[in-house]
Every structure is written in structure tokens, then in C-alpha cells.
Coordinates of C-alpha atoms and ligand atoms in Angstrom, one line a residue:
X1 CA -16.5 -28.6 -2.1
X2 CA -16.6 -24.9 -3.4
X3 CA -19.8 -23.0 -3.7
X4 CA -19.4 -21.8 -7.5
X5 CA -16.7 -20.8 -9.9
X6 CA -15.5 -17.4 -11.4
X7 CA -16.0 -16.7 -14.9
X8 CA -14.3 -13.7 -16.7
X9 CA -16.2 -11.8 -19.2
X10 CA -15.2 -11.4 -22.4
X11 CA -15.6 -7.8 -22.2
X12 CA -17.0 -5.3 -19.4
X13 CA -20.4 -4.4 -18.4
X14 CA -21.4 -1.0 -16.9
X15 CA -23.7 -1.7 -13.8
X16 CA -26.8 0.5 -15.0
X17 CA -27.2 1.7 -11.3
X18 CA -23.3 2.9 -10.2
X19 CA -22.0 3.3 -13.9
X20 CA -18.9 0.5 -12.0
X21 CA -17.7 -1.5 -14.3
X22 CA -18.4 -5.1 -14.0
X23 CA -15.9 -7.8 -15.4
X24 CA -16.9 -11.0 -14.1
X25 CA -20.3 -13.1 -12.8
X26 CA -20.2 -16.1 -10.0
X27 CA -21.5 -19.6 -11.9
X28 CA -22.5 -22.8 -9.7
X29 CA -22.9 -24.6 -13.4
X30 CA -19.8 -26.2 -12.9
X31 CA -17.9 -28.3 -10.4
X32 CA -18.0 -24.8 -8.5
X33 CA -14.4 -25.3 -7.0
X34 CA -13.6 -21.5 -6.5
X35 CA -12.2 -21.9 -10.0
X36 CA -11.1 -18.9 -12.4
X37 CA -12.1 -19.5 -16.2
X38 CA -12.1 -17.4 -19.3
X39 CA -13.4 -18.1 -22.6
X40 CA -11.3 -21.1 -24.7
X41 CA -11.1 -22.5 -20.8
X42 CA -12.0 -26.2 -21.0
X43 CA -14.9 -25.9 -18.2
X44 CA -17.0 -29.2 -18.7
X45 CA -16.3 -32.5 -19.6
X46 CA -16.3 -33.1 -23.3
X47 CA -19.1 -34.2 -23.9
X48 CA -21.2 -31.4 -22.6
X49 CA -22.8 -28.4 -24.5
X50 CA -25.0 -26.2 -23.6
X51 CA -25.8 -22.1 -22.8
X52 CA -26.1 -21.2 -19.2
X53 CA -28.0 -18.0 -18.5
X54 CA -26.5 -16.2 -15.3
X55 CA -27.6 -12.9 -13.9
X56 CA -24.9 -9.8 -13.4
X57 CA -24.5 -8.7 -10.3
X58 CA -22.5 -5.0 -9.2
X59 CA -20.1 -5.5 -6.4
X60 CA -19.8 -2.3 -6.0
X61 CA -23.9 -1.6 -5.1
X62 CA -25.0 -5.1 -4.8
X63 CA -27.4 -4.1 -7.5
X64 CA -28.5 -7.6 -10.0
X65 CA -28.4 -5.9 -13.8
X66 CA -31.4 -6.1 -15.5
X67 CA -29.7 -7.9 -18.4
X68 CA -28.3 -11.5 -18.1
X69 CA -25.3 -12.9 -19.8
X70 CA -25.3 -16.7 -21.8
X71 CA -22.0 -19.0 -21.0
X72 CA -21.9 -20.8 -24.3
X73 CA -20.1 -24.2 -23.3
X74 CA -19.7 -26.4 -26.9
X75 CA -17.8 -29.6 -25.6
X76 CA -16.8 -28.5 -22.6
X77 CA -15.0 -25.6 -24.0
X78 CA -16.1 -22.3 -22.8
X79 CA -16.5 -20.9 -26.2
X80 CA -17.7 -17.6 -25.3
X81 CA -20.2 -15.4 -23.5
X82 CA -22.9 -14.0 -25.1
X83 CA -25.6 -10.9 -24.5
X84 CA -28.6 -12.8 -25.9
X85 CA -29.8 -16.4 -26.3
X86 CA -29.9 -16.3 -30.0
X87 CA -26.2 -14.4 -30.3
X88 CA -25.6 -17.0 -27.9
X89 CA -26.9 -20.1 -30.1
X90 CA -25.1 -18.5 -33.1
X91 CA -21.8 -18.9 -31.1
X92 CA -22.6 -22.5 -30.4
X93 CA -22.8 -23.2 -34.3
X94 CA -19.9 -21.0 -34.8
X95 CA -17.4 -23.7 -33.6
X96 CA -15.5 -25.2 -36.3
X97 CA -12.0 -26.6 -37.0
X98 CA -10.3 -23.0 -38.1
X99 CA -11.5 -21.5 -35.1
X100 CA -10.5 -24.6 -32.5
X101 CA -6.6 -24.7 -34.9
X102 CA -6.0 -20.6 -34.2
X103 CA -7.0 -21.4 -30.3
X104 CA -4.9 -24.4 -30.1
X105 CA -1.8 -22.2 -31.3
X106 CA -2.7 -19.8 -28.5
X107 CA -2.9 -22.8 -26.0
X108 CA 0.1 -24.2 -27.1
X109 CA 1.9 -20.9 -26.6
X110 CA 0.6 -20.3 -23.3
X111 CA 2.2 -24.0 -22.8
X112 CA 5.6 -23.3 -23.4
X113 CA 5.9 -20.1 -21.8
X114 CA 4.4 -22.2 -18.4
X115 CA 7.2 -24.8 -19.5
X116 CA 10.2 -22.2 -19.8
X117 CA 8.5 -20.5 -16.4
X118 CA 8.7 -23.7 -14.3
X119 CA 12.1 -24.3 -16.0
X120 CA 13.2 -21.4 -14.8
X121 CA 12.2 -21.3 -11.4
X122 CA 13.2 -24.9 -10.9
X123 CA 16.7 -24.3 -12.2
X124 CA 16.8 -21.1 -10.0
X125 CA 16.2 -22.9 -7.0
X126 CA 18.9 -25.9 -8.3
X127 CA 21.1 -22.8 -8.5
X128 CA 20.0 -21.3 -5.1
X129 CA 20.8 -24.9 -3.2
X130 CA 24.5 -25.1 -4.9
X131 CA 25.4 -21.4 -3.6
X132 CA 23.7 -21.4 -0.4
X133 CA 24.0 -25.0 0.6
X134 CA 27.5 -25.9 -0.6
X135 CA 29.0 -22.3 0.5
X136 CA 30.0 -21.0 -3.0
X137 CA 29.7 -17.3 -1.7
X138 CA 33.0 -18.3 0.1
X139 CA 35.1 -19.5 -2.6
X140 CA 38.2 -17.3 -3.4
X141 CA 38.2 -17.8 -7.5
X142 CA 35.3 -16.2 -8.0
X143 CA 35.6 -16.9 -11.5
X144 CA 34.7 -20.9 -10.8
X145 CA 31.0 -19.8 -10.5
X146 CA 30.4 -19.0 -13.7
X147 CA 28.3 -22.2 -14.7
X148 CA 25.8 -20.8 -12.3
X149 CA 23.2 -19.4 -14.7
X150 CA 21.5 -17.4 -12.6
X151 CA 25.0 -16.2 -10.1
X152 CA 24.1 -12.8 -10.8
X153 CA 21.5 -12.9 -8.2
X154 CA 23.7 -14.5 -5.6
X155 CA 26.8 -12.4 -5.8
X156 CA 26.9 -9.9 -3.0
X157 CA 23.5 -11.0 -2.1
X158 CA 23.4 -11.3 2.2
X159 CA 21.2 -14.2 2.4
X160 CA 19.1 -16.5 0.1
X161 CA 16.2 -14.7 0.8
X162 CA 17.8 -11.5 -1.0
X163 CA 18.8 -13.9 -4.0
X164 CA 14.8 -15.2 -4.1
X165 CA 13.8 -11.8 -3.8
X166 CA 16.1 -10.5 -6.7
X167 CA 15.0 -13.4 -8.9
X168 CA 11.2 -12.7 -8.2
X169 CA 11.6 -8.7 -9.0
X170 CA 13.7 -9.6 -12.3
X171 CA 11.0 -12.2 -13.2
X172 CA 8.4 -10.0 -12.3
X173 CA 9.9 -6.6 -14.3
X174 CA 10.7 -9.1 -17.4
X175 CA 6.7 -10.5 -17.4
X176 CA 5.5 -6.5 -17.0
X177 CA 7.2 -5.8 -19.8
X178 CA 5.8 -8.4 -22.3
X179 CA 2.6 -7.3 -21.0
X180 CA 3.0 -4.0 -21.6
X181 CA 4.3 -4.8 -25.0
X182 CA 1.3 -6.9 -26.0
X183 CA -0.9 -4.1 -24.5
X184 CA 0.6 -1.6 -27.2
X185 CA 2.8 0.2 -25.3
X186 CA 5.5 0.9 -27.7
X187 CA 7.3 3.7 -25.5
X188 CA 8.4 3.9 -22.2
X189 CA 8.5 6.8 -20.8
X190 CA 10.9 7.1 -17.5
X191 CA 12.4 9.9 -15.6
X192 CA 14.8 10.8 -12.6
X193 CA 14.5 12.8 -9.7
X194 CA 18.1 13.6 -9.2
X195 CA 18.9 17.1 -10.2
X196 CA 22.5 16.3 -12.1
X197 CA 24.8 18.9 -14.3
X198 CA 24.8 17.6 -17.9
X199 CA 28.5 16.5 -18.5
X200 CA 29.1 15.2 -14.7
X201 CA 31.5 12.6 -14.6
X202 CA 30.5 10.4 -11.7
X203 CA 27.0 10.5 -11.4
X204 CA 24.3 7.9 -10.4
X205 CA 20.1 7.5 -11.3
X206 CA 17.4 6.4 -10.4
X207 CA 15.4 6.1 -13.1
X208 CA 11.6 5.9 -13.0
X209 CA 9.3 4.1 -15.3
X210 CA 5.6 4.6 -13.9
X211 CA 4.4 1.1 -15.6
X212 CA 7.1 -1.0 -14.3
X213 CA 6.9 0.4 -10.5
X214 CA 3.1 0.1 -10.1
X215 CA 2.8 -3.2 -11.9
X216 CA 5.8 -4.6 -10.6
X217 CA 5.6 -2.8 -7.0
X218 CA 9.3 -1.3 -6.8
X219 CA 10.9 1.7 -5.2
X220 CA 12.3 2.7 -9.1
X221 CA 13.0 1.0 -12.5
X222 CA 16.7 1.0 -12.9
X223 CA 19.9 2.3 -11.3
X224 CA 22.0 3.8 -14.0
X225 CA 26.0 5.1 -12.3
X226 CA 28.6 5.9 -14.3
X227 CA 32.1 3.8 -14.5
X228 CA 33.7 6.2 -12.9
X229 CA 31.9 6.4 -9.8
X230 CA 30.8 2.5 -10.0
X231 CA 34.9 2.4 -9.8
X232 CA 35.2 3.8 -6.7
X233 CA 32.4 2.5 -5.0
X234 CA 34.1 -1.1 -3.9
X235 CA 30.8 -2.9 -2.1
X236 CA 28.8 -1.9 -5.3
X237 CA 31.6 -3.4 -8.2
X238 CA 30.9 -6.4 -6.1
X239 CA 27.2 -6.8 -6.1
X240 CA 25.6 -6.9 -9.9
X241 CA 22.2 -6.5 -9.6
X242 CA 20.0 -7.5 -12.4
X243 CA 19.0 -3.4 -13.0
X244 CA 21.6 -1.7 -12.5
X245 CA 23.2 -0.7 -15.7
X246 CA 26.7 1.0 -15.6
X247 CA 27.7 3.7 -18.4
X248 CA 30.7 5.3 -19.7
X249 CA 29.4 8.0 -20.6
X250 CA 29.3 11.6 -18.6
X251 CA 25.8 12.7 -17.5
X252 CA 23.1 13.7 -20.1
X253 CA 19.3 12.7 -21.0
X254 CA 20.7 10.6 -23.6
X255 CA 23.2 8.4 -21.9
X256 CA 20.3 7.7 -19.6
X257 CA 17.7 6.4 -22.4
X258 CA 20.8 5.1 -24.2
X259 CA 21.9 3.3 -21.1
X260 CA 18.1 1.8 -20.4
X261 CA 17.3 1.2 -24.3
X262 CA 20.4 -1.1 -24.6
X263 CA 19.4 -2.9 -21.1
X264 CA 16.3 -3.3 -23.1
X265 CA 17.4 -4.7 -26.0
X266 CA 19.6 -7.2 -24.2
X267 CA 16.9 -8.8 -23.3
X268 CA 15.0 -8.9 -26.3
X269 CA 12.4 -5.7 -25.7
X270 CA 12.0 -3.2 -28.6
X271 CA 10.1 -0.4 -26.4
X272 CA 12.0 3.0 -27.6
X273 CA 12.2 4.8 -24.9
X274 CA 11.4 8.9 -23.9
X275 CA 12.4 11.0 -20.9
X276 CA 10.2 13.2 -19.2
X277 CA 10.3 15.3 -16.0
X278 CA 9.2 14.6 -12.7
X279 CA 6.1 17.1 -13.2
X280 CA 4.6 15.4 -16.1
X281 CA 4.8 12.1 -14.3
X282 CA 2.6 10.0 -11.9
X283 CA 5.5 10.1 -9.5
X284 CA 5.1 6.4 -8.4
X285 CA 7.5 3.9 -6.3
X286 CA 9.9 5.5 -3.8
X287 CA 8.6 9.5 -5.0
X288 CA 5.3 8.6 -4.2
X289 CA 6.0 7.0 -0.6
X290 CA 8.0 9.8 -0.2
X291 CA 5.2 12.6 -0.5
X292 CA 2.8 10.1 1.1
X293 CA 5.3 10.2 4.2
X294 CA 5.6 13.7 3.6
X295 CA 1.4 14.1 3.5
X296 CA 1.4 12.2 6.5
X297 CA 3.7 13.9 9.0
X298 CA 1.5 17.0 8.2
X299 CA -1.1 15.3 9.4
X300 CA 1.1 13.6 12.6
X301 CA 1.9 17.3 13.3
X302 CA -1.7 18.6 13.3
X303 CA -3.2 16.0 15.5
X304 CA -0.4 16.5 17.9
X305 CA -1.1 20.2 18.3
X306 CA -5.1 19.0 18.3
X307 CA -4.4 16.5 20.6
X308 CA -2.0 18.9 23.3
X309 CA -5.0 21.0 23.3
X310 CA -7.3 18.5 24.5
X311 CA -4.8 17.3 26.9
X312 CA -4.1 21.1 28.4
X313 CA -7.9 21.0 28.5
X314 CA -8.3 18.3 30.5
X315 CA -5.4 19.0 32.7
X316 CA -7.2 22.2 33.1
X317 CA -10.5 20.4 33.9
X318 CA -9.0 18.2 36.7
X319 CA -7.0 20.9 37.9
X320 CA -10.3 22.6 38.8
X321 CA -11.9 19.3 39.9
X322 CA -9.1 19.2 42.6
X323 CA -9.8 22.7 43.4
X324 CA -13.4 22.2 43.6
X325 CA -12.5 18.9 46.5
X326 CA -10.7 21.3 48.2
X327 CA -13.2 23.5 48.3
X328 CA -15.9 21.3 49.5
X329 CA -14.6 21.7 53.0
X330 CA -16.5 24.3 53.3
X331 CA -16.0 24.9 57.3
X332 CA -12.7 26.7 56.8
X333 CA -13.3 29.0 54.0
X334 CA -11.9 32.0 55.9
X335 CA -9.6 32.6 58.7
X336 CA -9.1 35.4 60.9
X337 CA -7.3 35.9 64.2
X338 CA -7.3 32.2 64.9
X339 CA -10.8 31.5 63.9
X340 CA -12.6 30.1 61.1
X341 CA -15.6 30.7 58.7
X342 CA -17.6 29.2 56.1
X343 CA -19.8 29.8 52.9
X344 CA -21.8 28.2 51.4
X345 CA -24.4 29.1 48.4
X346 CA -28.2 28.9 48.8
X347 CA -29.0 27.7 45.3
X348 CA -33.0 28.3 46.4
X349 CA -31.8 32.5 47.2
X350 CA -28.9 32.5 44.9
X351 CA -27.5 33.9 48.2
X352 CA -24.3 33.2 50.6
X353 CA -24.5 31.8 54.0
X354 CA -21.9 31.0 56.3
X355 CA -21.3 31.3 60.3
X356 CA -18.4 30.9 62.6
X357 CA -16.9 27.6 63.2
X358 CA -15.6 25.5 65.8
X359 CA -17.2 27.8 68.4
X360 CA -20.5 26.6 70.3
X361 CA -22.6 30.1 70.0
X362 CA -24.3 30.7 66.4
X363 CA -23.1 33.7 64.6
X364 CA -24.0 33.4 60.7
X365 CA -23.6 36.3 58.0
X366 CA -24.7 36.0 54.2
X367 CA -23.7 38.0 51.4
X368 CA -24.0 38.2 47.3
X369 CA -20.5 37.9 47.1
X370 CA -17.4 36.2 49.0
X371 CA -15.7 39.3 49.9
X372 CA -18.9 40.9 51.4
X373 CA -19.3 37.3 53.5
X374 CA -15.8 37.3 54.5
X375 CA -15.8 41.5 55.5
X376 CA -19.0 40.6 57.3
X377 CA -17.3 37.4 59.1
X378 CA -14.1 39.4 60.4
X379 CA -16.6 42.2 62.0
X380 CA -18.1 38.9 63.7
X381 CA -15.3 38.1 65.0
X382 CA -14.1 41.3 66.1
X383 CA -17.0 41.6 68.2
X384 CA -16.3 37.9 69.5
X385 CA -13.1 38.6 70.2
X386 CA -13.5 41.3 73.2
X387 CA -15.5 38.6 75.2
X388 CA -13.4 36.3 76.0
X389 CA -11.0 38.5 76.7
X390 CA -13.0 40.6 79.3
X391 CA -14.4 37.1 81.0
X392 CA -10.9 36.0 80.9
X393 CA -9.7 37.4 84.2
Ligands
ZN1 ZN1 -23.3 -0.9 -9.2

């Protein structure tokens, strides 16, 4: 039905034209069902073996790399992928019993974590029906709940969507941190932004961890308060959120990694943990939306100023658009003692013409410039004037 499968390469090329690096090639070798395999993926059916050559190709600059890669495939198990035919026929006769034991283990590891994941999202939403459906959130004796594994996401939660949404983000910071732990990462390094006198008695943190928020997507790691202020904040005794730790302690560096280390260890995680300042982080989550905002409002403001301009310029250019209408009547340019003139220009001369209007007789004057026209129009009309006044009687 698909058109090919993805394979992911054991490790990554360098396309030779873009230097990006390249860390997976399309097959149509398989049943080519938009499927995702690595090596020790059962690809094939079992009795099939065989290399299959396939060309690399850069996303990036749609370049094809000059040098293919083999898909070694003994039994239908993608046993590995290979630079060159004969490193790849070595890797055909390299399958024996040790090596398919040691990747059984893997598999059978992989298996149970997927077991205790399902498990755990199926009991969740077991859980989720019991609260939700059955009303639990308005029982008095609060303390009847407590066979609810996973209550802690319910309590003080305002729907089920802020329950699934709690269970997903504790899920998701708890598989981050095994991954970061099988990466290597033996440290976590985490900071706050809150500028708090050491020995403070109620204080509150947000504390960072760069990792975690990027990976996991969250606005900051953990929420450390002290009692004392957790005391007299009544809404927040009732909600329990998976990462929010509460201390005794007064405010200090230490209480902070103490308070996070211990969350850690809770839960089975034997980072050590390290606070740094704000300047020698990435400043990710809520800090870096923050400045992005920040970044962007500049911006807001400088378009708006760019933008007023254009609009006062073309305010300007229909004001003078209207002006130029009105001045395309050209028969009533000037006035004087009850008659009119006009002007016009003689693009040919570069000259102004005009005469007297709404009167039978011709009398025209020209100029180089309007108030020479109009001078020249009021002495016309001066010396129109006497004449009707001497026929008159
Ligand atoms: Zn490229």
C-alpha cells in the first residue's frame, strides 16, 4: 500500500556536498508500508537473507552520495548495515548464537518496559474512569481515595483533560530521564531565575533543567516552595502535582539541589545534581518564550512605527490626489470682483494660459507663474469692469 520503508542507519553519514548529516535512506525492498526499522528489526520473513545495496540521498540538497550503503538481512533480521559489499558479506557470516542471545536480552527488555508502559497507561485510564465517571473529586473523606494509584494526578485537577495532561508530562519527564541516563549524562545541571535572599523563609522556585524542558517541552523542571509558604497558600496544599517538591528548609543553593536530588532518588534516578546561573545556561522553557516575546514586541514596535509612516504617506498622497480633483476645475482658479479666471499649463511652452470666464468676449493672459497670471487677470478685469458700468445707463 506504502511506497517504501524507513531504515535507520547504524551510524551517520556526512552528505559530501552540504557537510548535513544524514541518518537514514528510503528502501522499497520490503513490504514498503511507511515502516520505521533499525538494525536487530525483524524486516523479512525468516526465511529470507540477502544484502540490498541502496543509494544515500541528502535531504537537505537533494544531492545522491556517491557511496551506497548494504542492508544486510540474515533471516529476516536486519542484522546491520554495511559501507561495502564484502564488510557487508562478512556481517552476513557474523551471525551466530552469542550474538542472536545478547540481542534477545535487549529484545526482551525492550518487551517489558512496552508491557509495564501499556500497564501503566491502561491502569491510568481505569483510574481516570473511577474519578471522573463515578464523581470521586466530590467525596468528603478524602482519605477513601487512596487505593487510587495514580490520585495524585486527579486531586485539584479541574477536568480529566488536566489529569491526562499531568500523567503524560510525568510520563514523559520520567522516560527523558532514563534517556538521558543511558546517554551518559551523569549530572544535571538546573537553575532558577528568581532572585531570593539566602536564609528566606517562605520562598518558592522554579527550577530549570535545560534537558528536561527541551526534550520534554515544559515551561520549567520542578517547583520547589518552602513549608512555610506551601502552608499558607490553601488552593496549592490541595493540589499535589507530580513536580512540585515542598522543603523545610530556608532558602539556599543547597536546599534546592537537596530538594531535586531527593525527588530524584525517589524515583530511582542517581543523576547528582549542580546549580548554575541563568548566564551560563541555555535559558530554555518559560525564559526562553519569555525573551522570544520580548524579541518580538521589538519587532511589533518597529513595524508599527514603519508601518504609521507608510500610512501618513499615503494619507499624504490622497490628500493631494483630492487636491489635485479639485483643482481640475480649472475655470474658477481665481476670483475677483465677482468674476472668475483660469490657468492652465501649456506642457508644449512650459507656459500658463488662462482667460476670463463665464463672460462671452475672449480676454486671455499667460504667465510663468500663478501670481503673475492672476495679477495679469485682475488688471483684465479692471479694465472690464468700467464698461458695463458706462453702457449701463
Ligand atoms: Zn546535502
Amino acid at each position: 500500500m506504502g511506497m517504501f520503508d524507513t531504515i535507520m542507519l547504524d551510524r551517520s553519514y556526512e552528505c559530501v556536498k552540504c557537510k548535513n548529516m544524514i541518518t537514514s535512506t528510503q528502501t522499497k525492498a520490503f513490504d514498503k508500508t511507511l515502516d520505521e526499522y533499525k538494525t536487530k528489526d525483524c524486516v523479512d520473513h525468516v526465511e529470507d537473507i540477502r544484502i540490498i545495496k541502496e543509494e544515500l540521498f541528502c535531504d537537505k540538497c537533494h544531492e545522491f552520495q556517491p557511496d551506497p550503503v548494504y542492508l544486510v538481512v540474515n533471516r529476516g533480521i536486519l542484522t546491520g548495515i554495511a559501507d561495502s559489499l564484502q564488510q557487508a558479506r562478512a556481517l552476513l557470516d557474523d551471525l551466530n548464537t552469542e550474538k542472536l542471545m545478547l540481542w534477545y536480552h535487549d529484545l526482551y527488555r525492550r518487551y517489558i518496559d512496552q508491557k509495564n508502559d501499556t500497564h501503566k497507561h491502561r491502569r491510568f485510564l481505569y483510574d481516570l474512569r473511577e474519578w471522573w465517571g463515578e464523581q470521586l473529586y466530590k467525596e468528603i473523606n478524602k482519605d477513601k481515595l487512596f487505593f487510587l494509584f495514580y490520585s495524585h494526578h486527579f486531586k485539584g485537577a479541574i477536568s480529566p483533560i488536566e489529569s491526562v495532561e499531568r500523567f503524560l508530562t510525568d510520563t514523559k519527564m520520567r522516560r527523558t530521564l532514563n534517556q538521558l541516563w543511558e546517554e551518559g549524562h551523569e549530572e544535571l545541571l538546573i537553575y532558577h531565575p528568581e532572585q531570593i535572599e539566602p536564609g528566606e523563609e517562605e520562598w518558592f522556585a522554579d527550577v530549570y533543567q535545560d534537558d528536561m524542558n527541551e526534550r520534554c517541552h515544559l515551561n520549567w523542571t520542578w517547583s520547589v516552595t518552602s513549608k512555610k509558604l506551601h502552608e499558607s497558600d490553601d488552593e496549592a496544599s490541595e493540589k499535589s502535582l507530580d513536580w512540585s517538591i515542598i522543603v523545610d528548609d530556608p532558602y539556599s543553593e543547597k536546599a534546592i539541589c537537596d530538594a531535586v536530588l531527593k525527588w530524584l532518588r525517589d524515583r530511582n534516578f542517581n543523576f547528582k545534581v549542580k546549580m548554575i546561573s541563568v548566564e551560563d545556561s541555555r535559558r530554555t522553557g518559560m525564559l526562553k518564550g519569555l525573551e522570544e516575546q520580548l524579541a518580538n514586541l521589538k519587532k511589533e514596535e518597529c513595524i508599527s512605527h514603519e508601518k504609521l509612516m507608510e500610512e501618513l504617506e499615503v494619507l499624504d498622497l490622497e490628500t493631494k490626489a483630492d487636491q489635485i480633483d479639485h483643482l481640475k476645475n480649472k475655470s474658477k482658479v481665481f476670483y475677483y470682483k465677482g468674476f472668475h479666471g483660469s490657468l492652465v499649463p501649456c506642457v508644449e511652452t512650459g507656459i500658463l494660459l488662462g482667460k476670463i470666464e463665464g463672460i462671452n468676449e475672449i480676454i486671455p493672459y499667460e504667465g510663468k507663474t500663478v501670481s503673475e497670471c492672476e495679477n495679469k487677470f485682475r488688471e483684465a478685469v479692471s479694465k472690464l469692469i468700467p464698461k458695463p458700468v458706462i453702457s449701463e445707463p
